[in-house]
């Protein structure tokens, strides 16, 4: 999916010798490490960047999300489909790593289900799932959900 470079963030790695790096943040919310003309040259110098602010770029992560959403929608049509949850995979409260987790019915599991696939929660993935009629509940799975 095409998006634009919104901001460029310069930072240093954590380590004995902090190494400079640069992240290009896209309008879609994703980001990638900058591609440089010369990796050994100054990573913080705009002259060394192959992507500049405002540039139109293809977002690989958006493409991956779109494919994952299509797999979830297809799986939800099958009898093996149990339910989908929206959960924070890091167990933190930041909301930065929220994911839609889709479960398969598994009568041998104490929870009556097991994780089949997941996709990053973004405004785009949420809209696509809602439009496909897939409802999701917050939080980790409880066994009773498999019987909903
Ligand atoms: Zn993206």
Short mmCIF file of N, CA, C and O and ligand atoms in Angstrom, two decimals:
data_model
loop_
_atom_site.label_atom_id
_atom_site.label_comp_id
_atom_site.label_asym_id
_atom_site.label_seq_id
_atom_site.Cartn_x
_atom_site.Cartn_y
_atom_site.Cartn_z
N UNK A 1 0.85 -1.19 0.00
CA UNK A 1 0.00 0.00 0.00
C UNK A 1 0.88 1.23 0.00
O UNK A 1 1.88 1.29 0.70
N UNK A 2 0.47 2.24 -0.77
CA UNK A 2 1.26 3.46 -0.83
C UNK A 2 0.93 4.39 0.32
O UNK A 2 -0.21 4.52 0.73
N UNK A 3 1.96 4.99 0.86
CA UNK A 3 1.81 5.96 1.94
C UNK A 3 2.91 7.00 1.75
O UNK A 3 3.64 6.94 0.76
N UNK A 4 3.01 7.94 2.67
CA UNK A 4 4.06 8.95 2.55
C UNK A 4 4.91 8.96 3.82
O UNK A 4 4.46 8.56 4.88
N UNK A 5 6.14 9.41 3.67
CA UNK A 5 7.03 9.56 4.83
C UNK A 5 6.60 10.82 5.57
O UNK A 5 6.59 11.91 5.00
N UNK A 6 6.18 10.62 6.83
CA UNK A 6 5.64 11.74 7.58
C UNK A 6 6.72 12.46 8.40
O UNK A 6 6.83 13.66 8.36
N UNK A 7 7.49 11.66 9.15
CA UNK A 7 8.56 12.25 9.96
C UNK A 7 9.78 11.35 9.87
O UNK A 7 9.69 10.16 9.53
N UNK A 8 10.91 11.92 10.21
CA UNK A 8 12.16 11.16 10.26
C UNK A 8 12.75 11.33 11.65
O UNK A 8 12.90 12.46 12.13
N UNK A 9 13.00 10.21 12.31
CA UNK A 9 13.44 10.21 13.70
C UNK A 9 14.87 9.71 13.80
O UNK A 9 15.20 8.64 13.31
N UNK A 10 15.73 10.50 14.44
CA UNK A 10 17.12 10.10 14.64
C UNK A 10 17.31 9.60 16.06
O UNK A 10 16.78 10.20 17.00
N UNK A 11 18.04 8.51 16.24
CA UNK A 11 18.29 7.99 17.57
C UNK A 11 19.63 7.28 17.65
O UNK A 11 20.38 7.22 16.67
N UNK A 12 19.90 6.76 18.85
CA UNK A 12 21.12 5.98 19.07
C UNK A 12 20.74 4.65 19.69
O UNK A 12 19.86 4.60 20.57
N UNK A 13 21.39 3.58 19.29
CA UNK A 13 21.12 2.26 19.84
C UNK A 13 21.63 2.18 21.27
O UNK A 13 22.53 2.93 21.66
N UNK A 14 21.03 1.28 22.06
CA UNK A 14 21.53 1.00 23.40
C UNK A 14 22.68 0.01 23.27
O UNK A 14 22.52 -1.03 22.68
N UNK A 15 23.80 0.34 23.81
CA UNK A 15 24.94 -0.56 23.71
C UNK A 15 26.16 0.09 24.29
O UNK A 15 26.13 1.25 24.69
N UNK A 16 27.23 -0.69 24.36
CA UNK A 16 28.48 -0.15 24.88
C UNK A 16 28.92 1.03 24.02
O UNK A 16 29.31 2.08 24.53
N UNK A 17 28.82 0.82 22.71
CA UNK A 17 29.10 1.92 21.77
C UNK A 17 27.80 2.28 21.09
O UNK A 17 27.34 1.55 20.21
N UNK A 18 27.11 3.36 21.52
CA UNK A 18 25.83 3.72 20.89
C UNK A 18 26.01 4.01 19.41
O UNK A 18 26.86 4.82 19.03
N UNK A 19 25.21 3.33 18.60
CA UNK A 19 25.30 3.51 17.15
C UNK A 19 24.13 4.37 16.68
O UNK A 19 22.99 4.13 17.07
N UNK A 20 24.40 5.37 15.85
CA UNK A 20 23.31 6.20 15.35
C UNK A 20 22.43 5.42 14.37
O UNK A 20 22.94 4.58 13.62
N UNK A 21 21.15 5.66 14.42
CA UNK A 21 20.23 5.09 13.43
C UNK A 21 19.17 6.13 13.12
O UNK A 21 19.00 7.11 13.86
N UNK A 22 18.45 5.93 12.03
CA UNK A 22 17.39 6.84 11.63
C UNK A 22 16.18 6.03 11.22
O UNK A 22 16.32 5.01 10.53
N UNK A 23 15.00 6.44 11.69
CA UNK A 23 13.75 5.75 11.37
C UNK A 23 12.87 6.68 10.55
O UNK A 23 12.68 7.84 10.91
N UNK A 24 12.35 6.17 9.43
CA UNK A 24 11.37 6.91 8.63
C UNK A 24 9.99 6.48 9.09
O UNK A 24 9.66 5.29 9.02
N UNK A 25 9.21 7.41 9.60
CA UNK A 25 7.84 7.11 10.05
C UNK A 25 6.86 7.47 8.95
O UNK A 25 6.87 8.57 8.43
N UNK A 26 5.98 6.49 8.63
CA UNK A 26 5.03 6.67 7.54
C UNK A 26 3.71 7.23 8.05
O UNK A 26 3.35 7.05 9.22
N UNK A 27 2.95 7.81 7.16
CA UNK A 27 1.62 8.34 7.50
C UNK A 27 0.68 7.22 7.96
O UNK A 27 -0.24 7.45 8.73
N UNK A 28 0.89 5.98 7.50
CA UNK A 28 0.03 4.86 7.88
C UNK A 28 0.28 4.43 9.32
O UNK A 28 -0.48 3.63 9.87
N UNK A 29 1.35 4.93 9.95
CA UNK A 29 1.65 4.56 11.33
C UNK A 29 2.83 3.62 11.45
O UNK A 29 3.37 3.43 12.54
N UNK A 30 3.23 3.00 10.35
CA UNK A 30 4.39 2.11 10.39
C UNK A 30 5.69 2.92 10.25
O UNK A 30 5.66 4.10 9.94
N UNK A 31 6.78 2.24 10.44
CA UNK A 31 8.07 2.88 10.26
C UNK A 31 9.10 1.85 9.84
O UNK A 31 8.93 0.66 10.09
N UNK A 32 10.12 2.32 9.18
CA UNK A 32 11.22 1.42 8.77
C UNK A 32 12.54 2.12 9.05
O UNK A 32 12.60 3.35 9.12
N UNK A 33 13.59 1.32 9.20
CA UNK A 33 14.90 1.94 9.33
C UNK A 33 15.28 2.54 7.98
O UNK A 33 14.98 1.99 6.93
N UNK A 34 15.87 3.70 8.06
CA UNK A 34 16.28 4.42 6.87
C UNK A 34 17.19 3.57 5.99
O UNK A 34 17.97 2.77 6.49
N UNK A 35 17.05 3.75 4.68
CA UNK A 35 18.03 3.19 3.75
C UNK A 35 19.04 4.30 3.46
O UNK A 35 18.65 5.44 3.20
N UNK A 36 20.31 3.93 3.55
CA UNK A 36 21.37 4.93 3.42
C UNK A 36 22.11 4.78 2.10
O UNK A 36 22.20 3.68 1.55
N UNK A 37 22.65 5.87 1.62
CA UNK A 37 23.52 5.80 0.44
C UNK A 37 24.79 5.02 0.79
O UNK A 37 25.27 4.22 0.01
N UNK A 38 25.29 5.27 2.01
CA UNK A 38 26.52 4.62 2.46
C UNK A 38 26.35 4.28 3.94
O UNK A 38 26.32 5.18 4.78
N UNK A 39 26.23 2.98 4.26
CA UNK A 39 25.99 2.51 5.63
C UNK A 39 27.09 2.98 6.59
O UNK A 39 26.87 3.14 7.78
N UNK A 40 28.32 3.15 6.08
CA UNK A 40 29.45 3.51 6.96
C UNK A 40 29.57 5.01 7.15
O UNK A 40 30.33 5.48 7.96
N UNK A 41 28.79 5.74 6.37
CA UNK A 41 28.83 7.20 6.49
C UNK A 41 27.86 7.64 7.58
O UNK A 41 27.18 6.82 8.19
N UNK A 42 27.76 8.93 7.87
CA UNK A 42 26.91 9.47 8.94
C UNK A 42 25.44 9.13 8.70
O UNK A 42 24.82 9.64 7.77
N UNK A 43 24.86 8.28 9.61
CA UNK A 43 23.46 7.86 9.46
C UNK A 43 22.48 8.97 9.81
O UNK A 43 21.28 8.85 9.54
N UNK A 44 22.95 10.03 10.41
CA UNK A 44 22.07 11.14 10.78
C UNK A 44 22.10 12.28 9.77
O UNK A 44 21.42 13.28 9.94
N UNK A 45 22.90 12.12 8.75
CA UNK A 45 23.02 13.19 7.75
C UNK A 45 21.97 13.02 6.65
O UNK A 45 21.94 11.99 5.96
N UNK A 46 21.08 14.01 6.46
CA UNK A 46 20.04 13.88 5.42
C UNK A 46 20.61 13.60 4.03
O UNK A 46 19.94 12.97 3.21
N UNK A 47 21.85 14.03 3.77
CA UNK A 47 22.46 13.77 2.46
C UNK A 47 22.68 12.28 2.25
O UNK A 47 22.82 11.81 1.13
N UNK A 48 22.71 11.53 3.37
CA UNK A 48 22.99 10.09 3.30
C UNK A 48 21.69 9.26 3.23
O UNK A 48 21.73 8.06 3.16
N UNK A 49 20.53 9.94 3.27
CA UNK A 49 19.26 9.23 3.30
C UNK A 49 18.70 9.01 1.89
O UNK A 49 18.69 9.93 1.08
N UNK A 50 18.19 7.81 1.65
CA UNK A 50 17.58 7.53 0.35
C UNK A 50 16.08 7.88 0.35
O UNK A 50 15.45 7.91 -0.69
N UNK A 51 15.50 8.10 1.54
CA UNK A 51 14.09 8.49 1.65
C UNK A 51 14.06 9.84 2.36
O UNK A 51 14.71 10.02 3.38
N UNK A 52 13.29 10.76 1.82
CA UNK A 52 13.15 12.06 2.47
C UNK A 52 11.70 12.26 2.91
O UNK A 52 10.79 11.61 2.41
N UNK A 53 11.50 13.17 3.86
CA UNK A 53 10.16 13.47 4.36
C UNK A 53 9.25 13.89 3.21
O UNK A 53 9.67 14.65 2.33
N UNK A 54 8.03 13.34 3.19
CA UNK A 54 7.09 13.67 2.13
C UNK A 54 7.13 12.73 0.95
O UNK A 54 6.25 12.76 0.09
N UNK A 55 8.14 11.84 0.91
CA UNK A 55 8.27 10.91 -0.21
C UNK A 55 7.13 9.90 -0.19
O UNK A 55 6.63 9.51 0.86
N UNK A 56 6.70 9.46 -1.37
CA UNK A 56 5.69 8.41 -1.50
C UNK A 56 6.42 7.06 -1.51
O UNK A 56 7.37 6.88 -2.27
N UNK A 57 5.98 6.17 -0.62
CA UNK A 57 6.65 4.87 -0.48
C UNK A 57 5.61 3.76 -0.42
O UNK A 57 4.44 4.00 -0.14
N UNK A 58 6.03 2.53 -0.68
CA UNK A 58 5.18 1.36 -0.50
C UNK A 58 5.43 0.81 0.90
O UNK A 58 6.57 0.62 1.29
N UNK A 59 4.34 0.57 1.65
CA UNK A 59 4.51 0.02 3.00
C UNK A 59 4.29 -1.49 2.98
O UNK A 59 3.18 -1.98 2.77
N UNK A 60 5.37 -2.23 3.21
CA UNK A 60 5.34 -3.68 3.22
C UNK A 60 4.47 -4.21 4.36
O UNK A 60 3.75 -5.19 4.21
N UNK A 61 4.52 -3.53 5.51
CA UNK A 61 3.74 -4.00 6.66
C UNK A 61 2.24 -3.86 6.40
O UNK A 61 1.46 -4.70 6.81
N UNK A 62 1.83 -2.79 5.73
CA UNK A 62 0.42 -2.65 5.37
C UNK A 62 -0.01 -3.78 4.43
O UNK A 62 -1.11 -4.31 4.57
N UNK A 63 0.85 -4.14 3.48
CA UNK A 63 0.53 -5.24 2.57
C UNK A 63 0.38 -6.55 3.33
O UNK A 63 -0.54 -7.33 3.08
N UNK A 64 1.29 -6.78 4.28
CA UNK A 64 1.22 -8.00 5.11
C UNK A 64 -0.09 -8.02 5.90
O UNK A 64 -0.74 -9.06 6.00
N UNK A 65 -0.46 -6.88 6.49
CA UNK A 65 -1.69 -6.80 7.27
C UNK A 65 -2.90 -7.11 6.41
O UNK A 65 -3.82 -7.82 6.84
N UNK A 66 -2.93 -6.58 5.19
CA UNK A 66 -4.06 -6.80 4.31
C UNK A 66 -4.21 -8.30 3.99
O UNK A 66 -5.30 -8.84 3.99
N UNK A 67 -3.08 -8.96 3.74
CA UNK A 67 -3.13 -10.41 3.47
C UNK A 67 -3.61 -11.18 4.70
O UNK A 67 -4.39 -12.12 4.59
N UNK A 68 -3.13 -10.78 5.89
CA UNK A 68 -3.54 -11.46 7.12
C UNK A 68 -5.03 -11.29 7.37
O UNK A 68 -5.71 -12.23 7.78
N UNK A 69 -5.56 -10.10 7.09
CA UNK A 69 -6.99 -9.85 7.26
C UNK A 69 -7.79 -10.74 6.31
O UNK A 69 -8.81 -11.32 6.70
N UNK A 70 -7.32 -10.90 5.09
CA UNK A 70 -8.02 -11.76 4.13
C UNK A 70 -8.05 -13.21 4.62
O UNK A 70 -9.05 -13.91 4.46
N UNK A 71 -6.94 -13.66 5.22
CA UNK A 71 -6.89 -15.03 5.75
C UNK A 71 -7.87 -15.19 6.92
O UNK A 71 -8.54 -16.22 7.03
N UNK A 72 -7.95 -14.16 7.79
CA UNK A 72 -8.88 -14.23 8.93
C UNK A 72 -10.32 -14.27 8.43
O UNK A 72 -11.13 -15.08 8.90
N UNK A 73 -10.66 -13.43 7.46
CA UNK A 73 -12.03 -13.38 6.93
C UNK A 73 -12.39 -14.73 6.32
O UNK A 73 -13.50 -15.25 6.53
N UNK A 74 -11.46 -15.34 5.59
CA UNK A 74 -11.72 -16.64 4.98
C UNK A 74 -11.89 -17.71 6.06
O UNK A 74 -12.80 -18.56 5.98
N UNK A 75 -11.03 -17.67 7.07
CA UNK A 75 -11.09 -18.68 8.14
C UNK A 75 -12.39 -18.55 8.93
O UNK A 75 -12.95 -19.56 9.38
N UNK A 76 -12.88 -17.33 9.08
CA UNK A 76 -14.11 -17.10 9.86
C UNK A 76 -15.33 -17.74 9.20
O UNK A 76 -16.36 -17.91 9.85
N UNK A 77 -15.21 -18.10 7.92
CA UNK A 77 -16.32 -18.75 7.21
C UNK A 77 -16.36 -20.25 7.47
O UNK A 77 -17.31 -20.92 7.07
N UNK A 78 -15.32 -20.78 8.11
CA UNK A 78 -15.22 -22.23 8.28
C UNK A 78 -15.77 -22.65 9.64
O UNK A 78 -15.82 -21.84 10.57
N UNK A 79 -16.18 -23.93 9.77
CA UNK A 79 -16.71 -24.42 11.05
C UNK A 79 -15.65 -24.45 12.16
O UNK A 79 -15.99 -24.51 13.33
N UNK A 80 -14.38 -24.42 11.79
CA UNK A 80 -13.31 -24.46 12.79
C UNK A 80 -13.14 -23.13 13.50
O UNK A 80 -12.47 -23.05 14.52
N UNK A 81 -13.72 -22.07 12.95
CA UNK A 81 -13.55 -20.74 13.53
C UNK A 81 -14.25 -20.67 14.89
O UNK A 81 -15.38 -21.10 15.04
N UNK A 82 -13.55 -20.14 15.90
CA UNK A 82 -14.12 -19.97 17.22
C UNK A 82 -14.49 -18.50 17.45
O UNK A 82 -15.66 -18.15 17.52
N UNK A 83 -13.50 -17.64 17.56
CA UNK A 83 -13.77 -16.23 17.84
C UNK A 83 -12.49 -15.42 17.63
O UNK A 83 -11.41 -15.97 17.42
N UNK A 84 -12.63 -14.10 17.71
CA UNK A 84 -11.49 -13.19 17.56
C UNK A 84 -11.46 -12.25 18.76
O UNK A 84 -12.50 -11.77 19.19
N UNK A 85 -10.27 -12.03 19.29
CA UNK A 85 -10.11 -11.09 20.39
C UNK A 85 -9.19 -9.96 19.97
O UNK A 85 -8.37 -10.10 19.06
N UNK A 86 -9.36 -8.83 20.65
CA UNK A 86 -8.42 -7.71 20.49
C UNK A 86 -7.61 -7.69 21.76
O UNK A 86 -8.14 -7.48 22.85
N UNK A 87 -6.32 -7.96 21.65
CA UNK A 87 -5.53 -8.00 22.88
C UNK A 87 -4.15 -7.40 22.71
O UNK A 87 -3.64 -7.25 21.60
N UNK A 88 -3.61 -7.05 23.86
CA UNK A 88 -2.30 -6.43 23.93
C UNK A 88 -1.27 -7.52 24.13
O UNK A 88 -1.20 -8.13 25.19
N UNK A 89 -0.51 -7.81 23.11
CA UNK A 89 0.41 -8.94 23.17
C UNK A 89 1.59 -8.70 24.11
O UNK A 89 2.27 -9.62 24.52
N UNK A 90 1.85 -7.45 24.46
CA UNK A 90 2.96 -7.18 25.37
C UNK A 90 2.50 -7.13 26.82
O UNK A 90 3.31 -6.99 27.71
N UNK A 91 1.17 -7.20 27.04
CA UNK A 91 0.60 -7.09 28.38
C UNK A 91 0.92 -5.73 29.01
O UNK A 91 0.88 -5.56 30.20
N UNK A 92 1.24 -4.79 28.19
CA UNK A 92 1.46 -3.42 28.68
C UNK A 92 0.20 -2.62 28.43
O UNK A 92 -0.75 -3.10 27.85
N UNK A 93 0.21 -1.38 28.87
CA UNK A 93 -0.97 -0.55 28.70
C UNK A 93 -0.78 0.49 27.59
O UNK A 93 -1.56 1.39 27.45
N UNK A 94 0.28 0.34 26.84
CA UNK A 94 0.57 1.37 25.86
C UNK A 94 -0.34 1.30 24.65
O UNK A 94 -0.57 2.30 23.99
N UNK A 95 -0.86 0.09 24.34
CA UNK A 95 -1.69 -0.05 23.16
C UNK A 95 -0.90 -0.05 21.87
O UNK A 95 -1.46 -0.06 20.79
N UNK A 96 0.43 -0.05 21.98
CA UNK A 96 1.23 0.04 20.77
C UNK A 96 1.33 -1.27 20.01
O UNK A 96 1.64 -1.29 18.84
N UNK A 97 1.09 -2.37 20.72
CA UNK A 97 1.24 -3.68 20.07
C UNK A 97 -0.05 -4.47 20.14
O UNK A 97 -0.07 -5.65 20.37
N UNK A 98 -1.16 -3.77 19.98
CA UNK A 98 -2.44 -4.44 19.99
C UNK A 98 -2.57 -5.31 18.74
O UNK A 98 -2.11 -4.93 17.66
N UNK A 99 -3.22 -6.46 18.94
CA UNK A 99 -3.38 -7.38 17.81
C UNK A 99 -4.76 -8.01 17.86
O UNK A 99 -5.31 -8.23 18.94
N UNK A 100 -5.32 -8.30 16.69
CA UNK A 100 -6.52 -9.12 16.60
C UNK A 100 -6.04 -10.56 16.54
O UNK A 100 -5.25 -10.93 15.67
N UNK A 101 -6.51 -11.38 17.50
CA UNK A 101 -6.11 -12.78 17.57
C UNK A 101 -7.32 -13.64 17.24
O UNK A 101 -8.37 -13.51 17.87
N UNK A 102 -7.15 -14.51 16.27
CA UNK A 102 -8.25 -15.36 15.80
C UNK A 102 -8.00 -16.79 16.25
O UNK A 102 -6.90 -17.31 16.08
N UNK A 103 -9.03 -17.38 16.85
CA UNK A 103 -8.90 -18.71 17.47
C UNK A 103 -9.69 -19.75 16.72
O UNK A 103 -10.76 -19.47 16.16
N UNK A 104 -9.15 -20.97 16.77
CA UNK A 104 -9.79 -22.15 16.20
C UNK A 104 -10.40 -22.94 17.34
O UNK A 104 -9.86 -22.98 18.44
N UNK A 105 -11.53 -23.59 17.08
CA UNK A 105 -12.15 -24.47 18.06
C UNK A 105 -11.23 -25.66 18.31
O UNK A 105 -10.69 -26.25 17.38
N UNK A 106 -10.97 -25.94 19.59
CA UNK A 106 -10.15 -27.08 19.95
C UNK A 106 -10.70 -27.68 21.24
O UNK A 106 -10.42 -27.18 22.34
N UNK A 107 -11.51 -28.74 21.11
CA UNK A 107 -12.17 -29.33 22.28
C UNK A 107 -11.19 -30.03 23.21
O UNK A 107 -11.55 -30.37 24.33
N UNK A 108 -9.97 -30.27 22.77
CA UNK A 108 -8.98 -30.92 23.62
C UNK A 108 -8.26 -29.91 24.52
O UNK A 108 -7.56 -30.29 25.45
N UNK A 109 -8.44 -28.62 24.25
CA UNK A 109 -7.76 -27.60 25.04
C UNK A 109 -8.62 -27.19 26.23
O UNK A 109 -9.84 -27.13 26.11
N UNK A 110 -8.01 -26.89 27.37
CA UNK A 110 -8.78 -26.42 28.53
C UNK A 110 -9.57 -25.14 28.21
O UNK A 110 -10.62 -24.90 28.79
N UNK A 111 -9.07 -24.34 27.28
CA UNK A 111 -9.78 -23.11 26.91
C UNK A 111 -10.78 -23.36 25.77
O UNK A 111 -11.46 -22.43 25.35
N UNK A 112 -10.82 -24.59 25.26
CA UNK A 112 -11.73 -24.97 24.16
C UNK A 112 -11.36 -24.32 22.83
O UNK A 112 -12.13 -24.34 21.88
N UNK A 113 -10.18 -23.71 22.79
CA UNK A 113 -9.78 -23.07 21.54
C UNK A 113 -8.27 -22.89 21.56
O UNK A 113 -7.64 -23.04 22.60
N UNK A 114 -7.71 -22.61 20.40
CA UNK A 114 -6.29 -22.25 20.36
C UNK A 114 -6.07 -21.22 19.27
O UNK A 114 -6.81 -21.15 18.29
N UNK A 115 -4.99 -20.45 19.47
CA UNK A 115 -4.69 -19.36 18.54
C UNK A 115 -4.38 -19.92 17.16
O UNK A 115 -3.55 -20.82 17.02
N UNK A 116 -5.05 -19.38 16.16
CA UNK A 116 -4.82 -19.81 14.78
C UNK A 116 -3.96 -18.79 14.03
O UNK A 116 -3.03 -19.16 13.34
N UNK A 117 -4.27 -17.52 14.18
CA UNK A 117 -3.54 -16.48 13.46
C UNK A 117 -3.83 -15.13 14.12
O UNK A 117 -4.75 -15.01 14.93
N UNK A 118 -3.03 -14.14 13.78
CA UNK A 118 -3.25 -12.82 14.34
C UNK A 118 -2.81 -11.76 13.33
O UNK A 118 -2.10 -12.06 12.37
N UNK A 119 -3.28 -10.55 13.57
CA UNK A 119 -2.87 -9.43 12.72
C UNK A 119 -2.77 -8.20 13.60
O UNK A 119 -3.52 -8.05 14.57
N UNK A 120 -1.84 -7.36 13.28
CA UNK A 120 -1.66 -6.09 14.00
C UNK A 120 -2.97 -5.29 13.96
O UNK A 120 -3.64 -5.24 12.93
N UNK A 121 -3.33 -4.69 15.11
CA UNK A 121 -4.54 -3.86 15.16
C UNK A 121 -4.20 -2.45 14.70
O UNK A 121 -3.42 -1.76 15.35
N UNK A 122 -4.76 -2.04 13.58
CA UNK A 122 -4.61 -0.68 13.07
C UNK A 122 -6.01 -0.21 12.67
O UNK A 122 -6.92 -1.03 12.55
N UNK A 123 -6.20 1.09 12.45
CA UNK A 123 -7.52 1.53 11.97
C UNK A 123 -7.95 0.79 10.70
O UNK A 123 -9.11 0.48 10.52
N UNK A 124 -6.98 0.47 9.82
CA UNK A 124 -7.30 -0.20 8.56
C UNK A 124 -7.73 -1.65 8.79
O UNK A 124 -8.72 -2.10 8.22
N UNK A 125 -6.97 -2.39 9.64
CA UNK A 125 -7.34 -3.80 9.85
C UNK A 125 -8.66 -3.88 10.60
O UNK A 125 -9.48 -4.75 10.31
N UNK A 126 -8.89 -2.97 11.55
CA UNK A 126 -10.15 -2.99 12.29
C UNK A 126 -11.33 -2.74 11.35
O UNK A 126 -12.33 -3.45 11.39
N UNK A 127 -11.19 -1.74 10.48
CA UNK A 127 -12.27 -1.41 9.55
C UNK A 127 -12.57 -2.62 8.64
O UNK A 127 -13.73 -2.97 8.42
N UNK A 128 -11.52 -3.27 8.14
CA UNK A 128 -11.72 -4.40 7.23
C UNK A 128 -12.43 -5.55 7.93
O UNK A 128 -13.31 -6.19 7.36
N UNK A 129 -12.07 -5.82 9.19
CA UNK A 129 -12.71 -6.92 9.93
C UNK A 129 -14.16 -6.58 10.24
O UNK A 129 -15.05 -7.43 10.10
N UNK A 130 -14.41 -5.34 10.65
CA UNK A 130 -15.79 -4.93 10.97
C UNK A 130 -16.66 -5.01 9.72
O UNK A 130 -17.78 -5.52 9.76
N UNK A 131 -16.12 -4.55 8.58
CA UNK A 131 -16.89 -4.59 7.33
C UNK A 131 -17.20 -6.03 6.93
O UNK A 131 -18.21 -6.29 6.28
N UNK A 132 -16.33 -6.96 7.32
CA UNK A 132 -16.54 -8.37 6.99
C UNK A 132 -17.47 -9.03 8.01
O UNK A 132 -17.74 -10.23 7.92
N UNK A 133 -17.94 -8.26 9.00
CA UNK A 133 -18.88 -8.80 9.97
C UNK A 133 -18.23 -9.58 11.09
O UNK A 133 -18.89 -10.33 11.80
N UNK A 134 -16.93 -9.42 11.27
CA UNK A 134 -16.22 -10.15 12.33
C UNK A 134 -16.24 -9.31 13.60
O UNK A 134 -15.77 -8.16 13.62
N UNK A 135 -16.84 -9.87 14.64
CA UNK A 135 -16.90 -9.18 15.93
C UNK A 135 -15.69 -9.62 16.75
O UNK A 135 -15.20 -10.74 16.60
N UNK A 136 -15.22 -8.74 17.62
CA UNK A 136 -14.09 -9.13 18.46
C UNK A 136 -14.35 -8.67 19.88
O UNK A 136 -15.03 -7.68 20.12
N UNK A 137 -13.83 -9.42 20.82
CA UNK A 137 -14.00 -9.12 22.23
C UNK A 137 -12.62 -8.80 22.80
O UNK A 137 -11.62 -9.33 22.34
N UNK A 138 -12.56 -7.90 23.79
CA UNK A 138 -11.26 -7.53 24.35
C UNK A 138 -10.72 -8.62 25.28
O UNK A 138 -11.49 -9.40 25.84
N UNK A 139 -9.42 -8.63 25.42
CA UNK A 139 -8.79 -9.45 26.43
C UNK A 139 -8.44 -10.85 25.98
O UNK A 139 -8.81 -11.26 24.89
N UNK A 140 -7.72 -11.57 26.85
CA UNK A 140 -7.33 -12.94 26.52
C UNK A 140 -8.55 -13.85 26.49
O UNK A 140 -9.58 -13.54 27.07
N UNK A 141 -8.41 -14.97 25.83
CA UNK A 141 -9.54 -15.89 25.65
C UNK A 141 -9.90 -16.60 26.93
O UNK A 141 -9.04 -17.04 27.67
N UNK A 142 -11.18 -16.71 27.17
CA UNK A 142 -11.66 -17.58 28.23
C UNK A 142 -12.38 -18.74 27.55
O UNK A 142 -12.87 -18.60 26.43
N UNK A 143 -12.41 -19.84 28.24
CA UNK A 143 -12.97 -21.05 27.63
C UNK A 143 -14.39 -20.88 27.16
O UNK A 143 -14.77 -21.43 26.13
N UNK A 144 -15.15 -20.08 27.89
CA UNK A 144 -16.56 -19.93 27.53
C UNK A 144 -16.75 -19.28 26.16
O UNK A 144 -17.76 -19.47 25.52
N UNK A 145 -15.73 -18.52 25.71
CA UNK A 145 -15.89 -17.82 24.45
C UNK A 145 -16.03 -18.77 23.28
O UNK A 145 -16.65 -18.44 22.28
N UNK A 146 -15.42 -19.93 23.41
CA UNK A 146 -15.47 -20.88 22.31
C UNK A 146 -16.89 -21.38 22.08
O UNK A 146 -17.20 -21.92 21.04
N UNK A 147 -17.76 -21.21 23.08
CA UNK A 147 -19.13 -21.70 22.95
C UNK A 147 -20.09 -20.60 22.51
O UNK A 147 -21.27 -20.84 22.39
N UNK A 148 -19.56 -19.38 22.32
CA UNK A 148 -20.44 -18.27 21.91
C UNK A 148 -21.01 -18.54 20.52
O UNK A 148 -20.33 -19.09 19.69
ZN1 LIG B 1 1.95 0.77 6.80
#
